């Protein structure tokens, strides 16, 4: 058994009856509840399951290498997107973002991907399907999308901050192109020591976006309106385009 | 023509969502006028006195976990019954299963759940028995016509009603694309009905050992609340029977429904339950939102000419129930304030 697996198992032991004041407006509190190895196409991870005191959504961390008690740990926040992550939807770029996040962590030899079970930015799969349907009817306004739940959810960051705290990670290097994510996590007490640009290489699977993005420049009303429903709050940066924050 | 009355913000609906919105706007120094069609405030946070004893016949108790909501509950100058219900029986489905998750605070008030909306409405200008009949955009303001012919104008109007009612009020503005989209979102959901009986029993009646029962075997009754356990030295045992949404919907127009509820009560609790000393009935046509239709946040629709229309209610915040209603109203107030400050 590896050292990091031992360290993670000890967290399960530690958290058996953990209860704190909670993080964020909703005072969410999580416990490290289950740990196992998970070999994936991107490489081998430890899968860490978290219980929480708010709902039945079991958030998970995919951990690579030793992270418990460490500083400058590469961390990627990914919000669940069934249509993108699993079904390979071309309405969003979630699958690319997820896979590239996992690869970046494997390349670094150490890191954590927090997989947050908050479909469609917090409000659920049903409303996401409804939002897609409204778009198809041509009824797409910002207010309707906001009501349906397509927005950054404060809870994302609160639960993510507690999960990082539970993993005893001292400071993180956030894999992101989104300065807002850094600000929000910092607000919840996470020490962000740096940022790793999240850059996606162009390939057959995402050529669709590259073409759409090129097509869309200069067009206000693209029928697909990919930029209207950013499931991950990160702007997409392809290897062929410069990182906007550099 | 009668001159229309002007108010900076008009809020339609004095349920918890509308009152939370009005409260936050008034606290920020806004002039707010609230319109309510009923004779009292609170909507589903409803308490009626039976033989002088308060009986809650909508929301049975409060539960929540958002710090701001909990402190709003704590501000109410009424004695709390912390932790009520203490004993929950039956394995039927609660209206909101979150109510019983760890970390959720539960409470009732000695003098009834209506203490909360009454406290929210303190100092507010609330026009009771004022039912909205029409809403039109007139230049840079919205003009409301009430059923009795009164007219009122405001630049900002908040509709804190059931989604069906909001949608029908917005029909006259449907040519605006943002209103059309909002109506499409409102149309995703249907409110659930709830038929209720509230009953006082004679002193000799058996006393159940639970405060809330969710019967597992009944297609008719969803919940029975042992209301008198919230009171200090109650004169009578009070039970409140609330029917399932599906059964309520199909029996709204059935004149037999009150008898059917009492017959089911007897089936579940014993024949004594069919013989209360005093019994009253209430039909909630638009009681609460269906959990599959919950939304993330309230809407603020900007209309041409610079007026705005706010929409809030228990479905416009995750989780449903009183907490969601309160959060949606408070969040809408914040959005209105920052929009107006722009």
XYZ file of C-alpha atoms in Angstrom:
588
model
C 0.000 0.000 0.000
C 1.359 3.383 -0.947
C 2.039 6.127 1.536
C -0.635 8.388 0.085
C -3.295 5.663 0.343
C -2.378 5.186 4.029
C -2.601 8.907 4.636
C -6.015 9.046 2.941
C -7.294 6.042 4.901
C -6.327 7.832 8.098
C -8.545 10.740 7.031
C -11.552 8.395 6.902
C -10.708 7.302 10.437
C -10.276 10.926 11.552
C -13.577 12.120 10.021
C -15.866 9.393 11.455
C -17.733 11.914 13.578
C -16.375 15.145 12.155
C -18.749 18.044 12.535
C -17.745 21.684 12.162
C -19.499 25.029 11.766
C -19.383 24.443 8.012
C -18.266 26.507 5.034
C -20.147 29.175 3.104
C -23.624 30.589 3.406
C -25.189 27.129 3.653
C -22.638 26.005 6.294
C -21.810 22.881 4.355
C -19.687 20.340 6.207
C -18.032 17.299 4.592
C -16.379 14.111 5.844
C -13.829 11.955 4.065
C -15.884 8.777 3.909
C -14.318 6.266 1.484
C -11.026 5.726 -0.351
C -10.054 3.309 -3.143
C -7.666 3.063 -6.071
C -9.041 4.022 -9.449
C -7.082 3.207 -12.582
C -8.305 5.427 -15.447
C -7.345 6.069 -19.070
C -5.522 9.169 -17.878
C -3.576 7.221 -15.224
C -4.101 5.855 -11.733
C -5.788 7.913 -9.020
C -7.023 7.438 -5.506
C -10.733 8.079 -5.481
C -11.808 9.836 -2.282
C -15.540 9.997 -1.520
C -16.982 12.754 0.649
C -20.200 12.696 2.672
C -21.879 16.039 3.291
C -24.498 17.329 5.712
C -26.623 19.108 3.094
C -27.720 16.726 0.384
C -27.243 13.275 -1.087
C -24.672 14.466 -3.638
C -21.462 12.612 -2.886
C -18.614 14.832 -4.034
C -15.352 13.103 -4.886
C -11.671 13.919 -5.169
C -9.384 12.175 -7.655
C -5.991 12.218 -5.986
C -2.619 11.571 -7.634
C 0.575 11.190 -5.598
C 1.122 12.489 -2.080
C -1.060 15.471 -1.286
C -1.999 15.161 2.395
C -0.201 17.890 4.353
C 1.533 19.178 1.204
C 2.023 22.674 -0.200
C 1.654 23.915 -3.790
C -0.576 20.997 -4.791
C -1.967 21.244 -8.353
C -5.772 21.363 -8.034
C -8.501 21.373 -10.650
C -12.188 22.046 -9.831
C -14.602 20.257 -12.135
C -18.381 20.488 -11.891
C -20.320 17.409 -12.885
C -21.749 17.516 -16.388
C -23.469 14.267 -17.325
C -24.121 15.331 -20.907
C -20.528 16.440 -21.479
C -18.439 14.205 -19.197
C -20.269 10.957 -19.950
C -22.283 11.479 -23.118
C -19.690 13.504 -24.974
C -22.100 16.348 -25.696
C -20.920 18.972 -28.129
C -23.061 21.651 -26.492
C -20.264 22.171 -23.999
C -16.584 21.426 -23.584
C -16.752 19.601 -20.277
C -15.321 16.296 -21.462
C -12.206 17.992 -22.838
C -11.860 20.086 -19.697
C -12.139 17.002 -17.474
C -9.739 14.823 -19.453
C -7.141 17.583 -19.824
C -7.406 18.335 -16.121
C -6.696 14.700 -15.238
C -3.786 14.559 -17.702
C -2.281 17.773 -16.341
C -2.351 16.286 -12.825
C -0.753 13.045 -14.035
C 1.943 15.019 -15.852
C 2.683 16.924 -12.646
C 2.881 13.560 -10.829
C 0.837 15.037 -8.008
C -2.490 16.771 -7.673
C -6.215 16.652 -6.998
C -9.244 16.953 -9.233
C -12.334 17.816 -7.206
C -15.338 16.385 -9.025
C -18.263 18.413 -7.703
C -21.641 16.775 -8.134
C -23.451 19.899 -9.155
C -24.962 19.241 -12.501
C -25.648 22.268 -14.670
C -23.963 24.665 -12.265
C -25.828 23.620 -9.198
C -29.462 23.173 -10.087
C -29.676 19.804 -11.678
C -29.930 17.855 -14.864
C -33.651 18.460 -15.377
C -33.224 22.215 -15.552
C -30.249 21.825 -17.871
C -32.352 19.796 -20.295
C -35.105 22.407 -19.941
C -32.640 25.203 -20.674
C -31.481 23.389 -23.818
C -35.131 22.968 -24.852
C -35.857 26.667 -24.301
C -32.856 27.536 -26.418
C -34.180 25.330 -29.194
C -37.441 27.261 -29.081
C -35.405 30.417 -29.489
C -36.262 31.506 -25.945
C -32.871 32.274 -24.598
C -32.365 35.209 -22.298
C -29.841 35.670 -19.575
C -32.535 35.889 -16.868
C -34.145 32.598 -17.879
C -30.776 30.846 -17.885
C -29.886 32.325 -14.518
C -33.182 31.135 -13.069
C -32.552 27.693 -14.488
C -29.214 27.604 -12.708
C -26.516 28.429 -15.216
C -24.280 30.535 -13.078
C -21.340 30.228 -10.732
C -22.584 28.677 -7.572
C -21.246 29.969 -4.284
C -21.617 26.437 -2.967
C -19.047 25.135 -5.471
C -16.329 27.045 -3.747
C -17.521 26.468 -0.191
C -17.658 22.702 -0.577
C -14.398 22.668 -2.574
C -12.667 24.681 0.147
C -13.866 22.251 2.834
C -12.728 19.261 0.753
C -9.238 20.737 0.328
C -9.167 21.504 4.043
C -10.202 17.906 4.830
C -7.344 16.641 2.634
C -5.020 18.816 4.760
C -3.681 20.537 1.668
C -1.656 23.536 2.852
C -1.669 25.504 -0.406
C -2.744 24.928 -3.989
C -1.696 25.806 -7.489
C -5.024 26.123 -9.234
C -5.372 24.728 -12.745
C -7.613 27.403 -14.214
C -7.996 30.292 -16.639
C -10.479 31.981 -14.348
C -9.290 34.635 -11.883
C -12.757 34.620 -10.224
C -12.220 31.003 -9.135
C -8.976 32.006 -7.422
C -10.678 34.918 -5.678
C -13.628 32.844 -4.469
C -11.480 29.990 -3.145
C -9.252 32.480 -1.354
C -12.348 33.972 0.245
C -13.137 30.557 1.680
C -9.713 30.323 3.280
C -7.795 28.315 0.687
C -4.208 29.468 0.185
C -3.733 29.782 -3.570
C 0.033 29.810 -4.117
C -0.139 29.938 -7.887
C -1.973 29.163 -11.089
C -1.388 26.608 -13.820
C -2.986 27.652 -17.143
C -5.552 25.085 -18.282
C -4.763 24.603 -21.925
C -6.526 22.124 -24.153
C -4.684 20.790 -27.216
C -6.697 20.846 -30.447
C -7.759 17.383 -31.601
C -10.464 15.649 -33.598
C -12.900 15.865 -30.697
C -12.692 19.571 -30.044
C -12.166 20.707 -33.611
C -15.911 21.361 -33.507
C -15.409 24.195 -31.019
C -12.448 25.625 -32.820
C -14.509 25.794 -35.981
C -17.557 27.142 -34.154
C -15.503 29.716 -32.345
C -13.969 30.857 -35.613
C -17.393 30.922 -37.265
C -18.928 32.824 -34.429
C -16.503 35.710 -34.405
C -18.516 38.671 -35.580
C -21.837 36.848 -35.149
C -24.009 37.838 -32.196
C -26.635 35.156 -32.685
C -25.031 31.797 -33.201
C -27.813 29.181 -33.240
C -25.829 26.900 -30.912
C -24.843 29.731 -28.580
C -22.140 27.726 -26.897
C -20.918 30.692 -24.928
C -24.308 31.106 -23.281
C -24.111 27.942 -21.195
C -20.592 27.602 -19.839
C -20.975 24.516 -17.693
C -17.504 24.865 -16.284
C -16.831 28.395 -15.188
C -13.440 28.364 -16.927
C -12.925 30.045 -20.273
C -11.623 27.493 -22.772
C -8.072 28.082 -23.905
C -6.772 25.962 -26.760
C -3.097 25.346 -27.325
C -3.343 27.414 -30.502
C -4.718 30.488 -28.711
C -2.821 32.514 -26.096
C -3.750 32.266 -22.413
C -5.690 35.479 -21.708
C -4.116 35.825 -18.263
C -0.502 35.512 -19.403
C -60.080 59.005 -15.018
C -58.845 58.229 -11.528
C -55.295 59.248 -10.816
C -53.027 56.290 -10.187
C -51.213 56.040 -6.867
C -47.402 56.045 -7.169
C -44.942 53.948 -5.159
C -41.286 53.288 -5.934
C -41.769 49.525 -5.488
C -45.015 47.569 -5.565
C -44.896 44.010 -4.267
C -47.806 41.724 -5.145
C -48.262 38.864 -2.688
C -47.694 38.983 1.073
C -46.446 35.443 1.471
C -42.980 34.887 2.902
C -41.231 35.577 -0.454
C -43.029 38.881 -1.027
C -42.589 39.978 2.580
C -38.885 39.029 2.693
C -38.370 41.109 -0.470
C -40.404 44.042 0.900
C -38.654 43.868 4.278
C -35.173 44.009 2.725
C -36.182 46.881 0.404
C -37.786 48.832 3.260
C -34.728 48.242 5.472
C -32.628 49.743 2.671
C -34.800 52.864 2.764
C -37.151 52.126 -0.148
C -40.811 53.031 -0.168
C -42.642 49.752 -0.584
C -46.336 49.018 -0.952
C -47.488 45.405 -0.602
C -50.711 44.131 -2.143
C -52.345 40.968 -0.804
C -55.623 39.470 -1.938
C -56.299 37.634 1.340
C -57.419 39.093 4.664
C -54.084 38.404 6.335
C -50.372 38.084 5.573
C -48.297 34.922 5.358
C -49.711 32.830 2.522
C -48.985 29.221 3.418
C -47.473 30.289 6.761
C -51.006 30.193 8.081
C -52.377 29.993 11.614
C -56.037 30.057 12.579
C -57.420 30.212 16.107
C -59.841 27.425 16.970
C -61.582 27.964 20.317
C -58.836 30.452 21.041
C -56.056 27.934 20.375
C -53.638 28.631 17.493
C -53.624 25.888 14.829
C -51.140 25.865 11.925
C -52.844 24.586 8.787
C -50.269 25.204 6.052
C -46.593 25.064 6.941
C -46.311 22.913 10.075
C -42.835 24.001 11.182
C -39.749 25.834 9.936
C -36.516 24.207 8.939
C -33.379 25.561 7.352
C -29.665 25.905 7.350
C -28.852 29.285 5.769
C -27.469 31.529 8.485
C -29.404 34.605 7.335
C -32.711 32.760 7.233
C -32.154 31.276 10.671
C -31.368 34.663 12.144
C -34.556 36.067 10.537
C -36.466 33.309 12.375
C -34.658 34.160 15.612
C -35.660 37.831 15.352
C -39.348 36.963 15.703
C -40.557 38.136 19.124
C -42.452 34.938 19.805
C -41.467 32.007 21.986
C -39.823 29.270 19.928
C -40.412 25.555 20.241
C -36.880 24.532 19.249
C -36.470 21.185 17.510
C -40.182 20.602 16.846
C -41.133 17.969 15.681
C -39.207 15.847 18.203
C -40.795 12.525 17.289
C -41.494 11.797 13.628
C -43.388 8.609 12.909
C -44.147 6.693 9.741
C -42.015 6.005 6.709
C -44.062 7.986 4.208
C -42.455 10.730 2.184
C -42.077 14.159 3.809
C -42.836 17.249 1.691
C -39.161 18.104 2.029
C -36.826 15.312 3.021
C -34.083 17.882 3.777
C -36.050 18.881 6.854
C -34.656 15.833 8.623
C -31.031 15.896 7.452
C -28.203 16.481 9.940
C -27.331 20.135 10.441
C -30.862 21.323 9.616
C -32.479 23.417 12.334
C -36.182 22.927 13.017
C -38.535 25.055 15.071
C -42.104 26.155 15.613
C -43.575 29.133 17.470
C -45.831 28.836 20.512
C -48.399 31.185 18.974
C -48.256 29.707 15.472
C -46.146 29.813 12.295
C -47.842 33.022 11.189
C -45.730 34.857 13.781
C -42.925 34.845 11.188
C -44.717 36.623 8.290
C -46.423 38.938 10.790
C -43.004 39.972 12.066
C -41.646 40.422 8.521
C -44.572 42.730 7.733
C -44.044 45.039 10.725
C -44.072 48.675 9.678
C -44.752 47.826 6.029
C -47.626 49.362 4.133
C -49.704 46.272 3.334
C -53.028 46.587 1.492
C -55.072 43.492 2.337
C -57.980 42.233 0.231
C -56.371 43.889 -2.779
C -56.380 41.531 -5.721
C -54.393 42.261 -8.872
C -56.545 42.245 -12.009
C -54.248 43.678 -14.670
C -50.713 44.775 -15.378
C -49.601 46.977 -18.290
C -46.457 48.777 -19.314
C -47.116 52.480 -19.726
C -44.029 54.407 -20.809
C -41.430 54.224 -18.076
C -43.623 52.614 -15.437
C -45.889 49.643 -14.834
C -49.557 50.239 -14.086
C -51.497 47.792 -11.936
C -55.266 47.632 -11.863
C -56.871 46.000 -8.860
C -60.103 44.057 -8.931
C -61.952 46.918 -7.210
C -60.840 49.356 -9.935
C -58.035 51.060 -8.003
C -54.914 51.807 -10.044
C -51.321 51.958 -8.905
C -48.079 52.748 -10.670
C -44.466 51.883 -10.023
C -41.194 51.611 -11.866
C -40.429 48.357 -10.120
C -43.057 45.683 -9.559
C -42.426 42.387 -7.787
C -44.729 39.433 -8.384
C -44.433 37.050 -5.432
C -47.234 34.663 -6.366
C -47.600 31.078 -7.494
C -45.953 30.609 -10.930
C -49.322 29.989 -12.623
C -50.625 33.304 -11.300
C -47.455 35.167 -12.315
C -47.586 33.678 -15.785
C -51.189 34.701 -16.314
C -50.496 38.253 -15.061
C -47.599 38.488 -17.513
C -49.683 37.574 -20.535
C -50.236 41.265 -21.322
C -46.461 41.786 -21.510
C -45.620 38.646 -23.487
C -44.517 40.609 -26.552
C -41.275 41.439 -24.717
C -38.778 38.613 -25.308
C -37.506 38.556 -21.708
C -41.088 38.195 -20.457
C -41.772 35.438 -22.995
C -38.683 33.556 -21.769
C -39.681 34.044 -18.159
C -43.158 32.686 -18.909
C -41.589 29.649 -20.578
C -39.558 29.031 -17.414
C -42.645 29.562 -15.221
C -44.554 27.136 -17.430
C -42.131 24.312 -16.574
C -43.786 23.900 -13.211
C -47.191 23.325 -11.757
C -48.071 24.131 -8.179
C -49.401 21.333 -6.057
C -52.758 21.474 -4.332
C -53.278 20.482 -0.722
C -56.585 19.729 0.997
C -56.464 20.195 4.751
C -58.628 19.393 7.749
C -57.880 20.878 11.181
C -59.566 19.190 14.109
C -59.920 19.622 17.860
C -60.602 16.459 19.878
C -62.371 15.961 23.191
C -60.197 15.447 26.301
C -60.950 11.698 26.337
C -59.380 11.104 22.887
C -56.183 9.025 22.789
C -52.972 11.085 22.562
C -50.542 10.042 19.816
C -46.900 9.846 20.920
C -45.590 11.579 17.775
C -45.583 15.201 16.665
C -45.576 14.431 12.938
C -46.756 11.278 11.182
C -45.990 10.506 7.549
C -48.322 7.547 6.930
C -46.652 4.954 4.699
C -49.777 3.189 3.534
C -52.099 6.048 2.670
C -52.695 7.317 -0.853
C -54.800 10.045 0.684
C -53.006 11.586 3.651
C -49.431 12.736 3.314
C -48.912 14.133 6.777
C -50.659 14.431 10.118
C -49.416 17.123 12.428
C -50.033 16.899 16.169
C -50.426 20.643 16.354
C -51.315 21.042 20.035
C -47.836 19.751 21.040
C -46.493 23.136 19.905
C -48.656 24.972 22.443
C -48.174 25.786 26.101
C -50.863 23.890 28.070
C -53.288 23.461 25.140
C -56.968 23.260 26.046
C -57.629 20.696 23.307
C -55.700 18.120 21.328
C -55.411 19.477 17.780
C -54.533 17.398 14.716
C -54.023 18.780 11.206
C -54.485 16.408 8.263
C -52.871 17.321 4.931
C -53.660 15.298 1.794
C -51.224 14.170 -0.899
C -50.777 16.461 -3.916
C -52.187 13.965 -6.431
C -55.238 13.157 -4.315
C -55.830 16.841 -3.575
C -55.684 17.718 -7.252
C -58.284 15.123 -8.220
C -60.579 15.972 -5.277
C -60.461 19.790 -5.293
C -64.031 19.939 -6.657
C -65.319 16.827 -4.916
C -67.820 17.927 -2.217
C -67.101 14.676 -0.327
C -63.427 15.408 0.334
C -63.810 16.545 3.957
C -65.552 13.265 4.868
C -62.985 11.213 2.976
C -60.157 12.833 4.952
C -61.796 12.038 8.296
C -62.567 8.462 7.192
C -58.915 7.987 6.266
C -57.868 9.490 9.610
C -59.997 6.835 11.334
C -58.365 4.102 9.226
C -54.901 5.257 10.240
C -55.379 6.294 13.872
C -58.567 4.584 15.101
C -62.270 5.363 14.887
C -61.928 8.186 17.461
C -60.104 10.265 14.845
C -63.284 10.543 12.754
C -65.114 12.272 15.616
C -63.488 15.583 16.426
C -65.277 18.103 18.585
C -64.591 20.917 16.142
C -63.361 20.524 12.576
C -62.602 23.062 9.840
C -61.455 22.529 6.299
C -59.242 24.460 3.923
C -58.480 24.138 0.213
C -54.996 25.194 -0.852
C -55.229 25.298 -4.639
C -51.621 26.414 -5.138
C -49.935 25.139 -2.003
C -46.321 24.561 -2.879
C -43.899 23.880 -5.665
C -43.088 20.486 -7.035
C -39.486 19.696 -6.134
C -38.653 18.640 -9.679
C -39.319 22.227 -10.780
C -37.048 24.139 -8.447
C -35.005 26.986 -9.873
C -31.740 28.599 -8.880
C -32.686 32.202 -8.287
C -35.337 34.901 -8.683
C -35.709 36.829 -11.938
C -35.447 40.542 -12.581
C -36.743 41.457 -16.030
C -35.768 44.847 -17.425
C -38.490 46.346 -19.573
C -38.168 48.977 -22.282
C -38.490 52.469 -20.803
C -36.538 51.628 -17.654
C -39.062 49.798 -15.501
C -38.397 46.352 -14.060
C -40.358 43.316 -13.044
C -39.150 41.032 -10.269
C -40.293 37.441 -9.808
C -39.729 35.434 -6.643
C -41.279 32.586 -4.672
C -40.527 29.239 -3.068
C -39.477 27.756 -6.390
C -36.886 30.470 -7.094
C -34.208 29.166 -4.740
C -32.917 25.627 -4.301
C -34.608 23.463 -1.686
C -38.197 24.666 -1.724
C -40.281 25.555 1.309
C -40.246 28.617 3.528
C -36.454 28.900 3.487
C -36.392 29.007 -0.330
C -39.262 31.522 -0.382
C -37.431 33.771 2.083
C -34.090 33.445 0.268
C -35.633 34.182 -3.129
C -37.344 37.320 -1.796
C -34.235 38.602 -0.023
C -32.013 37.899 -3.020
C -34.432 39.647 -5.351
C -34.374 42.712 -3.081
C -30.565 42.779 -3.286
C -30.706 42.565 -7.070
C -33.298 45.347 -7.268
C -31.148 47.566 -5.039
C -27.986 47.009 -7.044
C -29.896 47.385 -10.322
C -31.386 50.693 -9.197
C -28.015 51.908 -7.919
C -26.449 51.289 -11.317
